[in-house]
Short mmCIF file of C-alpha atoms in Angstrom, two decimals:
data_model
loop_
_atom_site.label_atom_id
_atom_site.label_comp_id
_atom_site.label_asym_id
_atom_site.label_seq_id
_atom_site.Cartn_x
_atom_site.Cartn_y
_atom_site.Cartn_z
CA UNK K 10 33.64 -19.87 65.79
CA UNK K 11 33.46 -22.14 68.53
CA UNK K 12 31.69 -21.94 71.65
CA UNK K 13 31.49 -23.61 75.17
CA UNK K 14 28.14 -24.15 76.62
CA UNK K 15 28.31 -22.87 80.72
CA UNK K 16 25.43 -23.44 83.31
CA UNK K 17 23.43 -20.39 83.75
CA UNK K 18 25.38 -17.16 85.63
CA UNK K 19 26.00 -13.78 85.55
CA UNK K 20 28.16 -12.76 82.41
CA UNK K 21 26.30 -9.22 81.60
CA UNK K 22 29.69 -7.24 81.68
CA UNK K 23 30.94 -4.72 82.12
CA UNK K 24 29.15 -3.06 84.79
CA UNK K 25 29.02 0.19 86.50
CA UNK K 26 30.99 0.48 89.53
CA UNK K 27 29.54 2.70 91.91
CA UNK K 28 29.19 3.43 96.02
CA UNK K 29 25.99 3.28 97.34
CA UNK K 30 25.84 5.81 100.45
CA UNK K 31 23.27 5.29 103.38
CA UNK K 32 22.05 6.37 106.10
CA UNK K 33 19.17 5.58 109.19
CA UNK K 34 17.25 7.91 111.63
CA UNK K 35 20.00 6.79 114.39
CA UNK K 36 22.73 8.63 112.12
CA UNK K 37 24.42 5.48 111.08
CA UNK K 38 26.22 6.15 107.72
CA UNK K 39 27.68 3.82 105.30
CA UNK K 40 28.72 2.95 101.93
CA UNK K 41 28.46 0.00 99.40
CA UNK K 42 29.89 -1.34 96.62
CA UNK K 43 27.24 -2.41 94.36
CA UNK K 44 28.11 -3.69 90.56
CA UNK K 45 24.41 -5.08 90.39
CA UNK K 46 22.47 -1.73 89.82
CA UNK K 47 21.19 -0.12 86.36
CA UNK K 48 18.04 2.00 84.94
CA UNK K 49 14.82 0.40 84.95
CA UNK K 50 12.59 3.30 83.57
CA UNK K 51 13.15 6.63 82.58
CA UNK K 52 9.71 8.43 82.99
CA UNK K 53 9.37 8.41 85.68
CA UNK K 54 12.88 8.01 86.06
CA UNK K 55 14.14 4.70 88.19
CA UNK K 56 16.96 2.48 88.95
CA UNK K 57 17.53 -0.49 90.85
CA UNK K 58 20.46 -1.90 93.14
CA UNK K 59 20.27 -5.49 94.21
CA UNK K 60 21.78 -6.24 98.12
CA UNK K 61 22.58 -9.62 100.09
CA UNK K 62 20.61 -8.96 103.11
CA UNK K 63 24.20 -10.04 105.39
CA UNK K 64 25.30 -6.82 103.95
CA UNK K 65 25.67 -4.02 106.90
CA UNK K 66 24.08 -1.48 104.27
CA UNK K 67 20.96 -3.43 103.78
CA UNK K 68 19.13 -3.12 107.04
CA UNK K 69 20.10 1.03 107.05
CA UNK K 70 18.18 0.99 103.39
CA UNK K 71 15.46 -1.21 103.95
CA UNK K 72 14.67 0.82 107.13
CA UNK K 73 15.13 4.49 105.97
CA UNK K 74 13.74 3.76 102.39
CA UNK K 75 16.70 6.03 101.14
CA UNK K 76 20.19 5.55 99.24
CA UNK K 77 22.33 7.27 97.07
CA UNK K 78 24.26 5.83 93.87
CA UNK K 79 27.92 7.82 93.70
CA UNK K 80 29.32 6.63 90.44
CA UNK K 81 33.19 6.03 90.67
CA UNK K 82 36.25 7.38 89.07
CA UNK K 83 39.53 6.44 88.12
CA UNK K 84 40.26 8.23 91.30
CA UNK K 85 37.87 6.78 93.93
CA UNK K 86 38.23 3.09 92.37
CA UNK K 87 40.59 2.10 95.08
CA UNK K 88 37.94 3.40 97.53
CA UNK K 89 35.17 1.50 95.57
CA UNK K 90 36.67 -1.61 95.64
CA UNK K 91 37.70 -1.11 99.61
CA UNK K 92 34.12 -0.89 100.38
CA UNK K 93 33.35 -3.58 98.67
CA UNK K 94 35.48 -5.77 100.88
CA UNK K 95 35.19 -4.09 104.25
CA UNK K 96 32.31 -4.76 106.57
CA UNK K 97 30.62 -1.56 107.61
CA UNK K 98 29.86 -3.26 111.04
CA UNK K 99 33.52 -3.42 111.59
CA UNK K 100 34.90 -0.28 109.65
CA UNK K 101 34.03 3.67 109.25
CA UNK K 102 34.56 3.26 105.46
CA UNK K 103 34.20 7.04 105.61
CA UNK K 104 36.93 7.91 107.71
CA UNK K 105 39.04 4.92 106.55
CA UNK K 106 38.82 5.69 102.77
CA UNK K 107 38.76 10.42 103.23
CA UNK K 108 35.25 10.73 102.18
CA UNK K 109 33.09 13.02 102.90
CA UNK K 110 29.40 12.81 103.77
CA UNK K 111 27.48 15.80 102.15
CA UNK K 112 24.01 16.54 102.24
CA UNK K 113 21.47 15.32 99.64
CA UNK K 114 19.36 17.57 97.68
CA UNK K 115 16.12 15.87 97.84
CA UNK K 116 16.94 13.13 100.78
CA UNK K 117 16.90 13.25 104.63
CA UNK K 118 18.16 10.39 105.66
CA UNK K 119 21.44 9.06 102.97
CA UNK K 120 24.26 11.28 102.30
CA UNK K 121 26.09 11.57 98.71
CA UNK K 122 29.45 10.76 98.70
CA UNK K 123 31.00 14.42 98.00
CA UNK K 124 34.27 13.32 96.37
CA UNK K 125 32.06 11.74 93.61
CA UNK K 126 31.47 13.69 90.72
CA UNK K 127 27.76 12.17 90.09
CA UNK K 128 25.70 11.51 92.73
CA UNK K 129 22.04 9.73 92.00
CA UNK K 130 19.34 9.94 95.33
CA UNK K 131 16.77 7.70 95.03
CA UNK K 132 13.72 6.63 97.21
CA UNK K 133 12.85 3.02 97.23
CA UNK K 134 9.55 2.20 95.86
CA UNK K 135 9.52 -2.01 96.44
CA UNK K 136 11.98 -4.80 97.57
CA UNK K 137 12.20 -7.83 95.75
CA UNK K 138 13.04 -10.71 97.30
CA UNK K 139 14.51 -12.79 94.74
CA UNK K 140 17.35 -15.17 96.31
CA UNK K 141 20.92 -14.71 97.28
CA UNK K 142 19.95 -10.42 96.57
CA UNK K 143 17.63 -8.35 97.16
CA UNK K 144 16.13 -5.94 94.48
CA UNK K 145 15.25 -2.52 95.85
CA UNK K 146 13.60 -0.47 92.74
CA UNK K 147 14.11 3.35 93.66
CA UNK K 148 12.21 6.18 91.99
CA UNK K 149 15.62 9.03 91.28
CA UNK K 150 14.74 12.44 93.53
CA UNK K 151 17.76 14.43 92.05
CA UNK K 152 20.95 13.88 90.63
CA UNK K 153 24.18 16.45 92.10
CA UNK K 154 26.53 16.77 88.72
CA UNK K 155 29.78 18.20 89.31
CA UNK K 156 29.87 21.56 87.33
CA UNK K 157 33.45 20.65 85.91
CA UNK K 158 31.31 17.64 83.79
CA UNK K 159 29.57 20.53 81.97
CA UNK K 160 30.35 21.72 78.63
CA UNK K 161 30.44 24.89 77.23
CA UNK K 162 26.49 24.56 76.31
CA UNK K 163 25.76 22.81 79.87
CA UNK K 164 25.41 19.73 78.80
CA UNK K 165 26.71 16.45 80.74
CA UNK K 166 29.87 15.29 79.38
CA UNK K 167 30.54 12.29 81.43
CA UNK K 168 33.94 11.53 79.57
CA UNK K 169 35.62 13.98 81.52
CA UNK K 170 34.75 12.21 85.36
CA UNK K 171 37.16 9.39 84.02
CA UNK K 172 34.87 6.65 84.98
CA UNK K 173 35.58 3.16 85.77
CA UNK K 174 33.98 0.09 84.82
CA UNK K 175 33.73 -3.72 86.58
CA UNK K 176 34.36 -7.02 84.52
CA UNK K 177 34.43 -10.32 85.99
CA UNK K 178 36.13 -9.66 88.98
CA UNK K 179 38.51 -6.60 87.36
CA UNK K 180 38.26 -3.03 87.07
CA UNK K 181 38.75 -0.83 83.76
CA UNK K 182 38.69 2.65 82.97
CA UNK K 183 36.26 3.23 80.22
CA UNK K 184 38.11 3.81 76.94
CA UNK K 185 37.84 6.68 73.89
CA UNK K 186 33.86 7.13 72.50
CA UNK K 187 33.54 4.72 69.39
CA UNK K 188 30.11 6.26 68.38
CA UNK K 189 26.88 8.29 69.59
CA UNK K 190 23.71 6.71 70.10
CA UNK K 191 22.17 6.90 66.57
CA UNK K 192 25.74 7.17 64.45
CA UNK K 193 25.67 3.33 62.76
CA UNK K 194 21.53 5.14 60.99
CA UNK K 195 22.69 8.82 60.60
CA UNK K 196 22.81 10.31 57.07
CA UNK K 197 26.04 11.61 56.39
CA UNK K 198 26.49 15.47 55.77
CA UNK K 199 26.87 15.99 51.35
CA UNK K 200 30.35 17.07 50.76
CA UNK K 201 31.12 20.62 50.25
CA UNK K 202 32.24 21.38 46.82
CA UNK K 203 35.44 23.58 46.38
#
């Protein structure tokens, strides 16, 4: 199979889209589009989002140390993608896209976005400065889960928020399970005999 050799970018797709909700001590409120996040640890548990620092957002997390990642469904992708073009210094991406700033759990400061069926608060623990972004790792205080997400035992089942993914400068809606973590090593259950 042939290949072409590219300088060095960002091709690790898809991505997560999600809203990153904010807020400082002076009550300003906004939200984010962020595609560069993920989990960095899970005990203790941590994520990361990266920010240009010309983003409105960025000043409102550096100061308050606080943010919230809203993860994004089929639903709130128009939303998503809105305030990811939309300049919080010039917009009330709250009022302009209907949604609704709840309280956190565990936060004081950043709001979750309510219409969001998963909503991850985090504290920020350091800022790397690496270039054209800024990395701000966050230890996770809580996580609000939608009780509709829940199955009949109580556990997550995150195929039911109809979430949305970003590639290379489109969105998707995440498709039908092809596994479970563990399926391509598990022994398969003897047949019954009749």
């Amino acid at each position: 199979m042939a290949k072409q050799v590219w300088a060095g970018g960002n091709m690790l797709y898809p991505l997560p889209t999600a809203m990153v909700s904010c807020g400082n001590a002076a009550g300003k409120k906004n939200i984010i589009a962020i595609g560069w996040t993920g989990t960095i640890c899970t005990n203790p548990p941590m994520l990361y989002i990266s920010v240009r620092p010309e983003r409105a957002s960025y000043p409102i997390i550096r100061e308050s140390g606080e943010f919230v990642v809203n993860l994004t469904t089929h639903k709130l992708q128009r939303a998503c993608d809105w305030c990811g073009v939309r300049s919080g210094r010039d917009y009330d991406k709250w009022a302009e896209c209907g949604l609704t700033a709840a309280p956190a759990a565990m936060l004081e400061l950043a709001p979750v976005i309510a219409e969001s069926p998963v909503n991850i608060e985090c504290k920020v623990t350091e800022v790397k400065e690496l270039g054209s972004h800024h990395m701000f790792l966050a230890s996770v205080e809580a996580v609000q889960v939608e009780e509709s997400l829940l199955d009949e035992r109580g556990r997550l089942d995150l195929a039911r928020a109809n979430l949305t993914a970003y590639s290379h400068g489109e969105y998707f809606d995440l498709g039908k399970r092809v596994g479970t973590f563990g399926y391509s090593v598990r022994k398969k259950a003897p047949k019954k005999k009749h």
